[in-house]
Structure formats: structure tokens, C-alpha cells
Amino acid sequence: MDESIDVWLQHPTKTFLLSPIFNSLHRWNKQDTKLLDNDTHPMYDPETTRKALDRGKVQRGLLCAWYSPKGPLIPNETIKTLCDAYPDRFSGVASCDIRDPVASVREIRYYVKECGFVAVRILPWLWERYPSDALFYPIYAVCVDLGVPLCLQVGHTGPLAPSDYGRPIPSLERVLLDFPK
């Protein structure tokens, strides 16, 4: 049987799940966030994520870090810890604070070269910037240099946020022309 891989996986942290950007999703899913405001909630246990992969017959998950304008929701170091604890199940996908391009490039290089992360992920809608924004270009360049894929969300958002930043044309088209690799 071929290996099944979940390439867009978040192991939830308390900061991630209780971020106000997800309030609409909690309402739509009828989730009581008071239950999540507990450091020992089973959802935060890495075994919960591993078991969810088992139930879905997924052999490997690419765990994604999340950085937002308000800071990390799922830090790269959290992802590294989980990948180190479950090396046969998880691979890391780095993220960064795009507002400091030099630090972002260093962070990406460190997590890819030293920690074995396999990709980089950014969410233009979360930053309220188009993919063609100059702040993303150093990230694109380091991904090409390191030979790792860049994952970004285009199209509509799940949370209540402007979807316009995910329009593939003309914004993403410009990036693809500038970075054909």
C-alpha cells in the first residue's frame, strides 16, 4: 500500500485554538472554547493527534507551524519537539514572522538544514498581504535556495478574514513568474 500523507496538519496548541481569528469557526462547529482553556485538555496531547492519524489510516503528517502578526500560534520549536518525539509519524513545516525578512530567512534555514523540516508555510490572508508583497520574497528565495516546497493558502479563508489576499490571479501569478522553481 502507498503511504498516505497529510500535508496540512496542525497539532493544536492552546494559543492556536483560542486565537480570536478562529472564533467564527468555533461558533460554526458549536465548540465551547471554555473547555479548551485548560492546559490538560486531551486535544493538546500529541497522542491525540497521532491517534487521529491512525483512525484516518494516515502514515505521516506534515506538522505546520503558524506565525501571525500577533506572534506564533504554533511555534517552530513546538513542531520540532513533536517531530523529535514521533520521527516515524511527523515531519516539520516551518513558518516565520515575515516582518523581519533577515530573521525569517535565518529561521527557515535553521529549521530546514539543522532540524530536518521539509517545507515552509505562510498564510497571506493571515497577514492581510498579497502573495506578491515584497515581504514574502525573501521567503520564496530561501525556499528555492534550499530546494524545499512553499505551501500557501489561496482561495477563501475559513476564519472571518478577507479572502481577497488568496486570489491566484494576478498576485500569485506574479510570484510564479518571478520564482518559476
XYZ file of C-alpha atoms in Angstrom:
181
model
C 0.000 0.000 0.000
C 1.194 3.503 -0.766
C 1.974 5.807 2.116
C -0.783 8.285 2.989
C 0.491 11.728 3.987
C -1.485 14.600 5.499
C 0.327 17.679 4.194
C -1.701 20.321 6.031
C -1.764 19.227 9.651
C -1.805 21.352 12.769
C -1.207 19.869 16.167
C -3.259 22.322 18.211
C -1.783 24.443 20.925
C -3.854 26.382 23.409
C -2.661 29.647 21.839
C -3.696 28.384 18.403
C -7.154 27.137 19.357
C -8.017 30.147 21.499
C -6.821 32.718 18.966
C -9.649 35.171 18.207
C -9.226 34.542 14.476
C -10.897 31.160 14.993
C -13.921 32.406 16.974
C -16.195 32.083 13.938
C -15.061 28.503 13.353
C -15.762 27.613 16.986
C -19.268 29.099 16.653
C -19.959 27.235 13.409
C -18.734 23.967 14.944
C -20.605 24.618 18.203
C -17.390 24.273 20.235
C -17.289 25.581 23.767
C -13.941 27.366 23.996
C -14.142 27.358 27.801
C -13.347 23.654 27.617
C -10.235 24.439 25.545
C -8.929 26.931 28.113
C -7.350 24.120 30.097
C -3.688 23.149 29.727
C -4.521 19.456 30.195
C -7.284 19.276 27.563
C -6.820 15.994 25.641
C -6.665 17.902 22.338
C -3.235 19.289 23.314
C -1.783 15.808 23.896
C 0.378 14.694 20.947
C -1.087 11.216 21.298
C -4.486 12.657 20.300
C -3.004 13.835 17.002
C -1.197 10.536 16.450
C -4.380 8.566 17.124
C -6.321 10.783 14.698
C -3.780 9.854 12.017
C -4.265 6.185 12.877
C -8.055 6.479 12.575
C -7.643 8.110 9.169
C -5.073 5.499 8.064
C -2.525 8.284 7.535
C 1.048 7.108 7.994
C 2.771 10.520 8.132
C 1.704 14.055 8.904
C 3.439 17.256 7.906
C 3.014 19.359 11.041
C 2.679 23.056 10.254
C 3.907 25.940 12.361
C 1.730 29.067 12.338
C 3.013 32.617 12.694
C 0.679 35.597 12.693
C 1.097 39.342 13.070
C 0.406 38.813 16.787
C 3.140 36.190 17.172
C 3.449 32.428 16.901
C 0.257 30.406 17.259
C 2.183 27.157 16.791
C 5.927 27.862 17.113
C 8.546 26.078 15.020
C 10.093 24.771 18.231
C 6.810 23.076 19.198
C 6.780 21.361 15.818
C 10.424 20.302 16.246
C 9.630 18.770 19.648
C 6.754 16.744 18.190
C 8.816 15.615 15.192
C 11.639 14.549 17.519
C 9.177 12.595 19.676
C 7.469 10.905 16.683
C 10.081 10.804 13.894
C 8.285 7.994 12.067
C 4.964 9.902 12.009
C 5.668 13.632 11.708
C 7.770 15.942 9.544
C 8.004 19.665 10.180
C 6.790 22.585 8.087
C 8.351 25.872 9.182
C 6.785 29.290 9.354
C 8.112 32.701 10.365
C 7.386 36.328 11.145
C 7.552 37.874 7.678
C 8.038 41.394 9.071
C 11.704 40.648 9.771
C 12.981 39.187 6.489
C 16.566 38.600 7.679
C 15.445 36.754 10.817
C 12.858 34.841 8.755
C 15.484 33.570 6.328
C 17.770 32.548 9.218
C 14.928 30.761 10.986
C 13.890 28.888 7.862
C 17.477 27.877 7.131
C 17.919 26.614 10.694
C 14.748 24.530 10.785
C 15.282 23.055 7.320
C 19.041 22.412 7.484
C 19.514 21.646 11.190
C 16.144 20.195 12.197
C 15.086 18.404 9.019
C 11.918 20.388 8.273
C 10.659 19.552 4.789
C 8.729 22.669 3.720
C 7.753 26.235 4.605
C 4.230 27.579 5.024
C 2.833 31.074 5.016
C -0.741 32.316 5.018
C -1.117 35.582 3.100
C -4.680 36.118 4.385
C -3.462 35.945 7.981
C -1.007 38.786 7.297
C -3.532 40.661 5.133
C -0.949 40.854 2.353
C -0.978 39.560 -1.181
C 1.491 36.781 -2.074
C 3.294 39.282 -4.316
C 4.083 41.543 -1.330
C 7.818 42.257 -1.064
C 7.952 40.852 2.490
C 7.295 37.357 1.132
C 10.060 37.453 -1.492
C 12.986 36.582 0.833
C 10.986 33.534 1.951
C 10.397 32.453 -1.637
C 14.097 32.914 -2.406
C 15.294 30.852 0.571
C 12.847 28.067 -0.319
C 14.266 27.927 -3.851
C 17.806 28.041 -2.456
C 17.128 25.184 -0.015
C 15.075 23.172 -2.503
C 12.019 22.925 -0.234
C 8.419 23.490 -1.256
C 6.492 26.514 -0.120
C 2.908 25.934 0.971
C 0.497 28.841 0.996
C -3.236 29.104 1.079
C -5.052 30.553 -1.887
C -8.789 30.892 -2.247
C -11.261 31.532 0.508
C -10.390 31.627 4.175
C -12.116 29.544 6.840
C -11.979 32.166 9.580
C -13.672 35.523 9.174
C -10.913 37.264 7.268
C -10.665 38.829 3.819
C -10.303 36.180 1.119
C -9.077 38.673 -1.472
C -5.455 38.005 -0.404
C -5.818 34.463 -1.687
C -6.795 35.356 -5.253
C -4.397 33.424 -7.507
C -4.515 35.941 -10.343
C -2.834 38.415 -10.566
C -0.975 38.216 -7.230
C 0.149 34.588 -7.174
C 0.716 34.614 -10.908
C 3.335 37.380 -10.426
C 5.131 35.251 -7.819
C 5.133 32.186 -10.064
C 6.615 34.218 -12.900
C 9.310 35.588 -10.578
C 10.028 32.188 -8.943
C 9.365 29.508 -11.572
C 11.136 26.835 -9.480
